[in-house]
Coordinates of C-alpha atoms in Angstrom, one line a residue:
V1 CA 16.6 1.8 3.0
Q2 CA 13.5 1.9 5.1
L3 CA 9.9 2.0 4.8
Q4 CA 7.8 2.5 7.7
A5 CA 4.2 1.7 7.5
S6 CA 1.5 3.1 10.1
G7 CA -2.0 3.6 10.5
G8 CA -3.5 0.3 10.8
G9 CA -6.0 -0.7 13.7
L10 CA -9.2 -2.0 14.6
V11 CA -12.2 -0.7 13.0
Q12 CA -15.9 -1.7 12.5
A13 CA -17.1 -3.0 9.3
G14 CA -17.8 0.2 7.4
G15 CA -15.5 2.2 9.1
S16 CA -12.3 3.8 7.5
L17 CA -8.8 3.8 8.0
R18 CA -5.6 5.7 6.4
L19 CA -2.2 3.8 6.1
S20 CA 0.6 5.9 5.6
C21 CA 4.2 4.7 4.5
A22 CA 7.3 6.8 5.2
A23 CA 10.3 6.0 3.0
S24 CA 14.0 6.7 3.4
L25 CA 14.5 6.4 -0.4
G26 CA 17.6 8.3 -1.8
T27 CA 15.3 9.5 -4.5
F28 CA 11.7 8.7 -3.9
S29 CA 10.4 9.6 -7.1
F30 CA 12.5 7.1 -8.7
Y31 CA 10.3 4.3 -7.2
K32 CA 6.8 3.0 -8.3
M33 CA 5.0 2.4 -4.8
G34 CA 2.7 -0.4 -3.7
W35 CA 0.3 -1.7 -0.9
F36 CA 0.1 -5.5 -0.5
R37 CA -1.8 -7.3 2.0
Q38 CA -1.5 -10.8 3.5
A39 CA -4.4 -12.5 6.0
P40 CA -3.9 -15.4 7.8
G41 CA -3.5 -18.6 5.7
K42 CA -3.8 -16.9 2.3
E43 CA -0.9 -15.6 0.0
R44 CA 0.2 -11.9 -0.2
E45 CA -2.1 -10.0 -2.5
S46 CA -1.6 -6.6 -4.4
V47 CA -4.0 -3.9 -3.2
A48 CA -2.9 -0.8 -4.9
R49 CA 0.1 0.7 -6.8
I50 CA 1.0 4.1 -7.9
S51 CA 3.7 5.6 -10.5
R52 CA 6.8 7.4 -9.9
S53 CA 4.9 10.7 -10.5
G54 CA 1.6 9.6 -9.0
G55 CA 0.0 10.0 -12.1
I56 CA -1.1 6.5 -12.7
T57 CA -2.9 4.4 -10.1
E58 CA -3.7 0.8 -10.0
I59 CA -6.5 -0.6 -7.6
A60 CA -7.3 -4.2 -7.4
D61 CA -11.0 -5.5 -8.1
S62 CA -11.5 -6.5 -4.3
V63 CA -11.2 -3.0 -3.0
K64 CA -11.9 -0.9 -6.3
G65 CA -14.4 2.1 -5.3
R66 CA -13.3 1.7 -1.6
F67 CA -9.5 2.5 -1.4
T68 CA -7.4 5.0 -3.0
I69 CA -3.7 5.2 -3.1
S70 CA -1.8 8.7 -3.0
R71 CA 1.7 9.8 -2.7
D72 CA 3.5 12.8 -1.7
N73 CA 6.9 12.9 -3.4
A74 CA 8.2 15.9 -1.5
E75 CA 7.7 14.2 1.9
K76 CA 8.5 10.6 0.4
M77 CA 4.8 9.3 1.5
V78 CA 2.7 7.2 0.2
Y79 CA -0.9 6.4 1.7
L80 CA -3.6 4.2 1.3
Q81 CA -7.2 5.5 2.0
M82 CA -9.5 2.6 3.0
N83 CA -13.2 3.3 3.0
S84 CA -16.3 1.1 3.9
L85 CA -14.1 -1.7 5.2
K86 CA -15.3 -5.1 5.5
P87 CA -14.0 -8.2 7.6
E88 CA -12.7 -9.6 4.6
D89 CA -9.8 -6.5 4.4
T90 CA -8.5 -7.9 7.6
A91 CA -4.7 -8.5 7.0
V92 CA -1.6 -7.3 7.7
Y93 CA -0.8 -4.5 4.9
Y94 CA 2.5 -3.7 3.5
C95 CA 3.9 -1.0 1.6
A96 CA 7.0 -1.5 -1.0
A97 CA 9.3 0.2 -3.5
G98 CA 10.0 -0.7 -6.8
R99 CA 12.9 0.7 -9.3
E100 CA 11.5 -1.0 -12.2
G101 CA 9.4 0.4 -14.3
W102 CA 5.2 0.4 -14.3
G103 CA 5.1 -2.7 -16.5
T104 CA 6.9 -5.0 -14.1
S105 CA 5.8 -6.2 -10.8
E106 CA 9.1 -6.0 -9.2
Y107 CA 9.5 -4.6 -6.1
D108 CA 12.9 -4.2 -4.1
Y109 CA 12.1 -3.0 -0.7
W110 CA 9.3 -3.9 1.6
G111 CA 8.1 -2.1 5.0
Q112 CA 7.4 -4.2 8.1
G113 CA 3.6 -4.3 8.0
T114 CA 1.0 -2.8 9.8
Q115 CA -2.1 -5.0 11.1
V116 CA -5.5 -3.8 9.9
T117 CA -8.3 -5.7 11.8
V118 CA -12.2 -5.0 11.0
S119 CA -14.9 -6.5 13.1
S120 CA -18.2 -7.2 11.7

């Protein structure tokens, strides 16, 4: 099982990035997917998650209205569209896959992370 995150980079405040996560999972639609981030010296935090079908999404308050999560089950991809980026969004972003249901916060597989740096 492999999750490959990409799309990070350096962007000015107010700019946009789209992160992608390619999954080599047996049946992608069996997994809820999430995006997390970790900034230097800070704990990892959940940014967004999406249900197995894509019908339910949850966005952290810190990024609500600026970030959206989506998935393409046929292509085994999950995306994080990030708009109106702020310097405080600077972090390594990770995608994760979880077999357990929506009611849990458990994730079984993690990607390697992609760096997002927002300059002021």
